[in-house]
Short mmCIF file of N, CA and C and ligand atoms in Angstrom, two decimals:
data_model
loop_
_atom_site.label_atom_id
_atom_site.label_comp_id
_atom_site.label_asym_id
_atom_site.label_seq_id
_atom_site.Cartn_x
_atom_site.Cartn_y
_atom_site.Cartn_z
N ARG A 88 -82.02 93.20 -9.84
CA ARG A 88 -81.44 93.33 -9.18
C ARG A 88 -79.90 91.10 -10.26
N TYR A 89 -81.04 90.73 -11.12
CA TYR A 89 -80.84 89.70 -11.78
C TYR A 89 -79.76 90.86 -13.32
N GLU A 90 -79.74 91.67 -12.77
CA GLU A 90 -78.98 92.40 -14.46
C GLU A 90 -77.61 92.38 -12.86
N LYS A 91 -77.32 92.67 -12.56
CA LYS A 91 -77.06 92.51 -10.94
C LYS A 91 -75.81 91.74 -10.36
N ILE A 92 -76.67 90.52 -10.92
CA ILE A 92 -75.74 89.34 -10.20
C ILE A 92 -74.95 88.99 -11.96
N TRP A 93 -76.42 89.00 -13.78
CA TRP A 93 -74.84 88.21 -14.37
C TRP A 93 -73.73 89.96 -14.22
N LEU A 94 -74.04 90.70 -14.44
CA LEU A 94 -72.79 91.46 -14.37
C LEU A 94 -71.84 90.95 -13.81
N THR A 95 -71.30 91.01 -12.39
CA THR A 95 -70.92 90.19 -11.54
C THR A 95 -70.56 88.64 -12.42
N LEU A 96 -70.84 88.01 -12.83
CA LEU A 96 -71.16 86.89 -12.78
C LEU A 96 -69.77 86.62 -14.49
N SER A 97 -70.28 87.78 -15.24
CA SER A 97 -69.11 87.57 -16.13
C SER A 97 -68.10 88.91 -16.00
N PHE A 98 -68.14 89.43 -15.09
CA PHE A 98 -67.51 89.90 -14.54
C PHE A 98 -65.82 88.98 -14.65
N GLY A 99 -66.73 88.15 -13.04
CA GLY A 99 -66.29 86.71 -12.36
C GLY A 99 -64.92 86.28 -13.79
N VAL A 100 -66.56 86.00 -14.56
CA VAL A 100 -65.86 85.10 -15.53
C VAL A 100 -64.21 85.10 -15.46
N ILE A 101 -64.91 86.76 -16.38
CA ILE A 101 -63.52 87.73 -17.52
C ILE A 101 -62.20 87.89 -16.28
N LEU A 102 -62.08 87.77 -14.84
CA LEU A 102 -61.41 88.07 -14.24
C LEU A 102 -60.43 86.73 -13.98
N ILE A 103 -62.12 85.13 -14.15
CA ILE A 103 -60.91 83.99 -14.28
C ILE A 103 -60.04 84.16 -16.18
N PHE A 104 -60.71 83.55 -16.67
CA PHE A 104 -59.96 83.96 -17.91
C PHE A 104 -58.95 84.32 -17.66
N MET A 105 -59.13 85.82 -17.62
CA MET A 105 -57.28 86.62 -17.45
C MET A 105 -57.08 85.61 -16.01
N LEU A 106 -56.79 85.58 -15.46
CA LEU A 106 -55.47 84.24 -14.75
C LEU A 106 -55.62 83.13 -15.09
N ILE A 107 -56.18 82.87 -15.95
CA ILE A 107 -55.71 81.66 -16.67
C ILE A 107 -54.35 81.93 -17.60
N ILE A 108 -55.22 82.89 -18.18
CA ILE A 108 -54.25 83.48 -19.75
C ILE A 108 -52.52 83.67 -18.53
N GLY A 109 -52.68 84.61 -17.78
CA GLY A 109 -51.79 84.75 -16.80
C GLY A 109 -50.96 83.60 -16.39
N VAL A 110 -51.24 82.65 -15.60
CA VAL A 110 -51.02 82.02 -14.94
C VAL A 110 -49.58 81.71 -16.04
N GLN A 111 -50.57 80.57 -17.77
CA GLN A 111 -49.64 80.06 -18.29
C GLN A 111 -48.98 81.18 -18.78
N ALA A 112 -48.99 82.30 -19.58
CA ALA A 112 -48.26 82.91 -19.21
C ALA A 112 -47.03 82.23 -18.68
N PHE A 113 -47.26 82.17 -17.65
CA PHE A 113 -46.39 82.29 -16.22
C PHE A 113 -46.01 81.30 -16.25
N ALA A 114 -46.14 80.38 -16.70
CA ALA A 114 -45.73 78.83 -16.37
C ALA A 114 -44.91 78.96 -17.70
N PHE A 115 -44.56 79.92 -19.27
CA PHE A 115 -44.07 79.33 -20.70
C PHE A 115 -43.18 79.89 -20.77
N GLU A 116 -42.98 81.53 -20.09
CA GLU A 116 -41.45 81.83 -18.99
C GLU A 116 -40.90 81.04 -18.03
N HIS A 117 -41.21 79.96 -17.56
CA HIS A 117 -40.81 79.33 -16.55
C HIS A 117 -40.77 77.80 -16.70
N ALA A 118 -40.06 77.38 -18.40
CA ALA A 118 -40.87 75.90 -18.59
C ALA A 118 -39.01 75.50 -18.45
N PRO A 119 -39.28 74.07 -18.59
CA PRO A 119 -37.10 73.52 -18.56
C PRO A 119 -36.16 74.32 -18.71
N PRO A 120 -35.88 74.57 -18.09
CA PRO A 120 -34.23 75.37 -19.15
C PRO A 120 -33.94 74.94 -21.21
N SER A 121 -34.08 73.45 -21.10
CA SER A 121 -33.98 72.59 -22.60
C SER A 121 -34.53 72.56 -23.40
N HIS A 122 -35.98 74.40 -23.08
CA HIS A 122 -37.34 74.28 -24.21
C HIS A 122 -36.85 75.60 -23.76
N LYS A 123 -36.03 76.03 -22.88
CA LYS A 123 -35.58 77.68 -23.66
C LYS A 123 -34.60 78.16 -24.40
N GLU A 124 -33.69 76.56 -24.14
CA GLU A 124 -32.07 78.11 -24.28
C GLU A 124 -31.95 77.94 -25.84
N ILE A 125 -30.67 78.85 -25.66
CA ILE A 125 -30.80 79.22 -26.45
C ILE A 125 -29.29 79.70 -27.61
N ILE A 126 -29.70 78.70 -28.77
CA ILE A 126 -28.24 78.94 -29.41
C ILE A 126 -27.76 79.96 -30.49
N ASP A 127 -27.13 80.50 -31.07
CA ASP A 127 -26.76 80.61 -32.49
C ASP A 127 -27.99 79.95 -33.45
N PRO A 128 -28.71 79.81 -33.96
CA PRO A 128 -28.41 79.41 -35.83
C PRO A 128 -26.99 78.94 -36.40
N GLN A 129 -26.41 80.36 -36.24
CA GLN A 129 -25.83 80.08 -37.60
C GLN A 129 -23.83 79.68 -36.77
N LYS A 130 -24.79 79.62 -35.71
CA LYS A 130 -23.39 78.82 -35.06
C LYS A 130 -23.41 77.60 -34.52
N VAL A 131 -24.83 76.72 -34.46
CA VAL A 131 -24.70 75.33 -34.70
C VAL A 131 -23.29 74.80 -34.48
N ASP A 132 -22.26 74.28 -35.17
CA ASP A 132 -21.56 74.17 -35.33
C ASP A 132 -20.22 74.08 -34.68
N VAL A 133 -20.11 75.40 -34.80
CA VAL A 133 -18.64 75.18 -33.59
C VAL A 133 -19.83 75.98 -31.39
N THR A 134 -20.98 74.78 -31.28
CA THR A 134 -21.53 74.89 -30.38
C THR A 134 -21.82 73.97 -29.76
N ALA A 135 -21.44 74.06 -28.42
CA ALA A 135 -21.68 71.92 -28.15
C ALA A 135 -23.16 72.40 -27.91
N PRO A 136 -23.39 71.03 -27.60
CA PRO A 136 -22.34 69.61 -27.92
C PRO A 136 -23.27 69.85 -29.20
N PHE A 137 -23.77 69.61 -30.49
CA PHE A 137 -23.65 70.03 -31.70
C PHE A 137 -22.17 69.82 -32.81
N ASP A 138 -21.50 70.49 -32.45
CA ASP A 138 -20.23 70.45 -33.10
C ASP A 138 -19.88 69.09 -33.12
N ASN A 139 -19.91 68.22 -32.41
CA ASN A 139 -19.80 66.96 -32.57
C ASN A 139 -20.91 65.65 -32.13
N PRO A 140 -21.76 65.87 -33.14
CA PRO A 140 -23.12 65.43 -33.35
C PRO A 140 -23.62 63.62 -33.12
N GLY A 141 -23.57 62.66 -33.42
CA GLY A 141 -23.80 61.42 -32.53
C GLY A 141 -24.55 60.63 -31.76
N VAL A 142 -23.56 59.62 -31.88
CA VAL A 142 -24.44 59.36 -30.81
C VAL A 142 -23.40 58.46 -29.66
N PHE A 143 -24.38 58.60 -27.58
CA PHE A 143 -23.31 58.63 -26.84
C PHE A 143 -24.21 58.04 -26.00
N GLN A 144 -22.68 56.90 -25.15
CA GLN A 144 -23.23 56.81 -23.74
C GLN A 144 -23.57 57.45 -22.99
N THR A 145 -24.22 57.71 -22.01
CA THR A 145 -24.61 58.91 -20.69
C THR A 145 -24.45 57.72 -19.71
N GLY A 146 -24.77 56.43 -19.29
CA GLY A 146 -25.51 55.67 -18.55
C GLY A 146 -25.06 54.20 -18.95
N GLU A 147 -26.12 53.64 -17.79
CA GLU A 147 -25.96 51.78 -17.32
C GLU A 147 -27.01 51.73 -19.45
N ASN A 148 -27.55 52.39 -19.77
CA ASN A 148 -28.05 51.77 -20.14
C ASN A 148 -29.56 53.05 -20.81
N GLU A 149 -28.90 53.89 -21.27
CA GLU A 149 -28.41 55.49 -21.25
C GLU A 149 -27.81 56.18 -21.89
N TYR A 150 -28.18 56.46 -23.56
CA TYR A 150 -27.76 56.99 -24.81
C TYR A 150 -28.49 58.38 -24.94
N GLU A 151 -27.28 59.35 -25.37
CA GLU A 151 -28.28 61.15 -25.80
C GLU A 151 -27.93 60.51 -27.53
N VAL A 152 -28.87 61.10 -28.02
CA VAL A 152 -27.90 61.60 -29.64
C VAL A 152 -28.48 63.01 -30.10
N VAL A 153 -26.78 63.51 -30.16
CA VAL A 153 -26.49 64.56 -30.59
C VAL A 153 -26.60 64.98 -32.37
N MET A 154 -28.24 65.54 -32.40
CA MET A 154 -28.55 66.22 -34.62
C MET A 154 -29.08 67.53 -34.30
N THR A 155 -28.69 67.78 -35.09
CA THR A 155 -29.52 69.11 -35.96
C THR A 155 -28.97 68.72 -36.93
N LEU A 156 -30.72 69.21 -37.37
CA LEU A 156 -32.11 69.46 -38.44
C LEU A 156 -31.27 70.29 -38.88
N GLN A 157 -30.99 70.27 -40.59
CA GLN A 157 -31.12 71.28 -41.66
C GLN A 157 -31.64 71.10 -43.01
N ALA A 158 -31.57 71.86 -43.74
CA ALA A 158 -33.11 71.58 -44.92
C ALA A 158 -31.74 70.70 -46.26
N PHE A 159 -31.84 69.42 -46.24
CA PHE A 159 -33.82 68.46 -46.05
C PHE A 159 -32.96 67.21 -45.60
N GLY A 160 -32.02 67.43 -44.33
CA GLY A 160 -31.89 66.70 -44.06
C GLY A 160 -31.09 66.27 -42.02
N PHE A 161 -30.45 65.28 -41.92
CA PHE A 161 -30.66 65.15 -40.70
C PHE A 161 -29.22 64.49 -40.39
N THR A 162 -28.75 64.96 -39.13
CA THR A 162 -26.67 64.72 -39.44
C THR A 162 -26.48 64.11 -37.85
N PRO A 163 -25.86 63.54 -37.11
CA PRO A 163 -26.31 62.63 -37.91
C PRO A 163 -27.36 61.40 -39.14
N HIS A 164 -26.51 61.53 -40.84
CA HIS A 164 -28.35 60.64 -40.58
C HIS A 164 -28.83 58.68 -40.56
N GLU A 165 -28.08 58.43 -40.18
CA GLU A 165 -28.30 56.61 -39.73
C GLU A 165 -27.42 56.79 -37.70
N VAL A 166 -28.65 56.90 -37.01
CA VAL A 166 -28.38 55.97 -35.72
C VAL A 166 -28.63 54.44 -35.62
N GLU A 167 -27.33 53.98 -34.84
CA GLU A 167 -28.55 52.92 -34.15
C GLU A 167 -28.16 52.61 -33.06
N VAL A 168 -29.70 52.11 -32.18
CA VAL A 168 -28.92 51.88 -30.12
C VAL A 168 -29.36 50.87 -29.88
N PRO A 169 -28.97 50.79 -28.74
CA PRO A 169 -29.74 49.20 -28.19
C PRO A 169 -30.78 49.41 -27.86
N ALA A 170 -31.70 47.70 -27.91
CA ALA A 170 -33.55 48.16 -27.53
C ALA A 170 -33.58 47.85 -25.67
N GLY A 171 -35.01 48.76 -25.52
CA GLY A 171 -34.57 48.79 -24.27
C GLY A 171 -34.55 50.32 -23.29
N ALA A 172 -32.85 50.28 -25.52
CA ALA A 172 -32.07 51.21 -24.16
C ALA A 172 -33.21 52.70 -24.19
N LYS A 173 -32.41 54.10 -23.02
CA LYS A 173 -33.63 55.34 -23.00
C LYS A 173 -32.57 55.98 -23.48
N VAL A 174 -33.71 57.01 -24.75
CA VAL A 174 -32.25 57.51 -25.82
C VAL A 174 -33.02 58.76 -25.67
N THR A 175 -32.10 59.49 -25.34
CA THR A 175 -32.38 61.33 -25.65
C THR A 175 -31.46 61.45 -26.25
N PHE A 176 -32.81 62.39 -27.51
CA PHE A 176 -32.16 62.88 -28.79
C PHE A 176 -32.39 64.41 -28.44
N THR A 177 -31.64 64.95 -29.06
CA THR A 177 -31.06 66.26 -27.93
C THR A 177 -30.70 66.93 -30.03
N LEU A 178 -31.90 68.70 -30.12
CA LEU A 178 -31.79 68.66 -31.02
C LEU A 178 -32.15 69.70 -30.93
N THR A 179 -31.24 69.81 -32.63
CA THR A 179 -31.34 71.72 -33.25
C THR A 179 -31.44 72.02 -34.27
N SER A 180 -31.59 73.27 -35.49
CA SER A 180 -32.07 73.50 -36.54
C SER A 180 -30.97 74.53 -36.31
N LYS A 181 -30.49 74.58 -38.05
CA LYS A 181 -29.52 75.31 -38.53
C LYS A 181 -30.17 76.17 -39.08
N ASP A 182 -31.62 76.17 -39.47
CA ASP A 182 -32.58 76.93 -40.63
C ASP A 182 -33.45 77.86 -39.83
N VAL A 183 -34.76 76.84 -41.16
CA VAL A 183 -35.54 76.71 -40.40
C VAL A 183 -36.46 76.21 -39.50
N ILE A 184 -37.58 76.19 -39.62
CA ILE A 184 -38.72 75.25 -38.64
C ILE A 184 -39.09 73.78 -39.00
N HIS A 185 -37.96 72.30 -38.36
CA HIS A 185 -38.05 71.28 -39.13
C HIS A 185 -39.17 70.94 -37.98
N GLY A 186 -39.48 70.16 -37.86
CA GLY A 186 -40.31 68.18 -37.69
C GLY A 186 -39.28 67.07 -36.96
N PHE A 187 -39.16 66.18 -35.62
CA PHE A 187 -39.18 64.82 -35.86
C PHE A 187 -39.50 63.96 -35.21
N GLN A 188 -40.75 63.18 -36.27
CA GLN A 188 -41.67 62.33 -35.79
C GLN A 188 -40.58 60.51 -36.16
N ILE A 189 -40.83 60.53 -34.92
CA ILE A 189 -40.34 58.45 -35.21
C ILE A 189 -41.88 58.01 -35.74
N ALA A 190 -41.48 57.46 -36.80
CA ALA A 190 -43.14 56.20 -36.95
C ALA A 190 -42.87 54.75 -35.47
N GLN A 191 -44.20 55.00 -35.69
CA GLN A 191 -44.43 53.41 -34.75
C GLN A 191 -43.86 53.97 -32.87
N THR A 192 -43.76 55.53 -33.28
CA THR A 192 -43.59 55.07 -31.88
C THR A 192 -44.25 57.07 -31.19
N ASN A 193 -45.10 57.28 -30.19
CA ASN A 193 -45.60 58.46 -29.78
C ASN A 193 -44.38 59.99 -30.10
N VAL A 194 -42.57 59.66 -30.54
CA VAL A 194 -41.98 61.41 -30.54
C VAL A 194 -42.37 61.93 -31.71
N ASN A 195 -42.78 62.98 -31.49
CA ASN A 195 -43.12 64.05 -32.62
C ASN A 195 -42.79 65.20 -32.19
N ALA A 196 -42.09 66.30 -32.47
CA ALA A 196 -41.81 66.58 -31.95
C ALA A 196 -41.32 67.76 -32.27
N MET A 197 -40.98 69.53 -32.30
CA MET A 197 -40.43 70.38 -33.17
C MET A 197 -39.95 71.00 -33.59
N VAL A 198 -38.60 71.07 -34.34
CA VAL A 198 -37.26 71.69 -33.86
C VAL A 198 -37.08 72.86 -34.27
N VAL A 199 -36.90 74.43 -33.41
CA VAL A 199 -37.34 75.27 -34.07
C VAL A 199 -35.85 75.79 -34.42
N PRO A 200 -34.77 77.17 -35.09
CA PRO A 200 -33.72 77.24 -34.60
C PRO A 200 -33.50 78.08 -33.52
N GLY A 201 -32.42 78.21 -33.63
CA GLY A 201 -32.51 79.14 -32.24
C GLY A 201 -32.19 77.71 -30.32
N HIS A 202 -33.27 77.08 -30.90
CA HIS A 202 -34.05 75.96 -29.27
C HIS A 202 -33.16 75.12 -29.76
N ILE A 203 -33.04 74.97 -28.47
CA ILE A 203 -32.96 73.35 -28.28
C ILE A 203 -33.66 71.69 -27.11
N GLN A 204 -33.80 71.42 -27.78
CA GLN A 204 -35.56 70.43 -28.44
C GLN A 204 -34.81 68.85 -27.57
N LYS A 205 -35.49 68.31 -26.51
CA LYS A 205 -34.97 67.63 -26.38
C LYS A 205 -36.68 66.41 -25.89
N VAL A 206 -35.58 64.80 -26.85
CA VAL A 206 -38.11 64.59 -26.39
C VAL A 206 -36.32 62.98 -25.56
N THR A 207 -37.10 62.12 -25.38
CA THR A 207 -36.92 61.12 -25.12
C THR A 207 -37.36 59.83 -25.37
N GLN A 208 -37.40 58.39 -25.70
CA GLN A 208 -38.06 57.25 -26.24
C GLN A 208 -37.28 56.16 -25.71
N THR A 209 -37.84 54.68 -25.32
CA THR A 209 -36.76 53.12 -24.67
C THR A 209 -37.97 52.41 -26.63
N PHE A 210 -36.74 52.38 -27.10
CA PHE A 210 -37.21 51.27 -28.57
C PHE A 210 -37.26 50.61 -27.74
N SER A 211 -38.05 49.94 -27.61
CA SER A 211 -38.59 48.07 -26.60
C SER A 211 -38.22 47.16 -27.78
N LYS A 212 -38.82 47.05 -28.84
CA LYS A 212 -38.34 46.62 -29.79
C LYS A 212 -38.35 46.80 -31.20
N PRO A 213 -36.56 45.97 -31.51
CA PRO A 213 -35.49 45.86 -32.22
C PRO A 213 -35.99 45.87 -33.81
N GLY A 214 -35.94 46.64 -34.71
CA GLY A 214 -35.94 46.94 -35.78
C GLY A 214 -36.16 48.82 -36.79
N GLU A 215 -35.83 48.56 -37.83
CA GLU A 215 -35.83 49.75 -38.16
C GLU A 215 -36.51 50.98 -38.42
N TYR A 216 -36.35 51.87 -37.56
CA TYR A 216 -37.47 53.28 -37.75
C TYR A 216 -37.10 54.57 -38.16
N LEU A 217 -37.73 54.35 -39.75
CA LEU A 217 -37.52 56.19 -39.45
C LEU A 217 -38.42 57.02 -38.96
N VAL A 218 -37.74 57.62 -39.11
CA VAL A 218 -37.59 59.44 -39.21
C VAL A 218 -37.81 60.66 -40.07
N LEU A 219 -39.03 61.10 -39.60
CA LEU A 219 -39.53 62.32 -41.16
C LEU A 219 -39.61 63.12 -41.11
N CYS A 220 -39.22 64.45 -41.61
CA CYS A 220 -39.73 66.24 -40.22
C CYS A 220 -40.89 66.11 -40.84
N ASN A 221 -41.99 66.36 -40.12
CA ASN A 221 -42.89 67.18 -40.52
C ASN A 221 -43.41 68.26 -40.29
N GLU A 222 -42.76 68.73 -40.46
CA GLU A 222 -42.94 70.37 -40.58
C GLU A 222 -42.18 71.26 -42.14
N TYR A 223 -43.21 71.54 -42.95
CA TYR A 223 -42.74 72.01 -44.40
C TYR A 223 -42.12 72.56 -43.98
N CYS A 224 -40.79 72.07 -45.23
CA CYS A 224 -39.52 73.71 -45.08
C CYS A 224 -38.54 73.69 -46.32
N GLY A 225 -39.51 73.34 -46.78
CA GLY A 225 -38.94 74.36 -47.96
C GLY A 225 -39.49 73.16 -48.99
N ILE A 226 -38.15 73.04 -50.65
CA ILE A 226 -38.87 72.23 -51.91
C ILE A 226 -38.17 71.50 -51.15
N GLY A 227 -37.96 70.32 -50.69
CA GLY A 227 -36.90 69.48 -50.16
C GLY A 227 -37.44 68.46 -48.80
N HIS A 228 -38.46 69.35 -48.45
CA HIS A 228 -38.74 68.85 -47.34
C HIS A 228 -39.66 67.36 -47.19
N GLU A 229 -40.14 66.24 -48.92
CA GLU A 229 -40.28 65.41 -48.80
C GLU A 229 -39.86 64.03 -48.48
N MET A 230 -37.88 64.99 -48.70
CA MET A 230 -37.25 64.02 -49.20
C MET A 230 -36.49 63.97 -46.99
N MET A 231 -37.33 64.96 -46.05
CA MET A 231 -36.22 64.67 -45.02
C MET A 231 -36.46 63.49 -44.73
N ALA A 232 -35.48 63.14 -44.15
CA ALA A 232 -36.16 61.40 -44.00
C ALA A 232 -34.37 61.03 -43.14
N MET A 233 -34.77 60.26 -42.18
CA MET A 233 -33.09 59.78 -41.88
C MET A 233 -33.97 58.21 -41.08
N THR A 234 -32.76 57.13 -40.73
CA THR A 234 -32.43 55.93 -40.28
C THR A 234 -32.37 55.87 -38.51
N ILE A 235 -33.33 55.24 -38.10
CA ILE A 235 -32.31 55.20 -36.50
C ILE A 235 -32.53 52.85 -35.85
N THR A 236 -31.74 52.52 -36.25
CA THR A 236 -31.45 51.43 -36.22
C THR A 236 -31.83 51.17 -34.44
N VAL A 237 -32.51 49.80 -34.06
CA VAL A 237 -32.53 49.68 -32.96
C VAL A 237 -32.15 47.98 -32.56
N LYS A 238 -31.12 47.91 -32.22
CA LYS A 238 -31.15 45.97 -32.26
C LYS A 238 -30.77 45.76 -30.74
CU1 CUA B 228 -37.18 69.75 -43.01
CU2 CUA B 228 -39.72 69.37 -43.57
#
């Protein structure tokens, strides 16, 4: 009799796991479009918005930074935004997987070729913020860095 209970229980557990995996797969499929969007890494330079990288004011206190990552640098290499503004970084890679980590913040994103990564950060304190690539991307990985100046 106990075996029957255990069998039913373990079967139930397996069913629950399968359900969880199914739900996760479904959720992943239906991730926000910004994370799913496909872009041809070879054509980044001629694909909007990456054909025109830079800092753009998008609202009263909102900015968008359009940036490309490539071995071994960031374009643009230097960015300036006002303190307290909501800054959205729109990122893509032109070659391999790079990282986008802003020192002194919680921003730590993976930038995958073929995809558009969006991260938002409000820099409350003025200063210079170092951005590092934290995914090994080749021989120049250690040198891949840029600066965000917050004024
Ligand atoms: Cu790019 Cu490491």
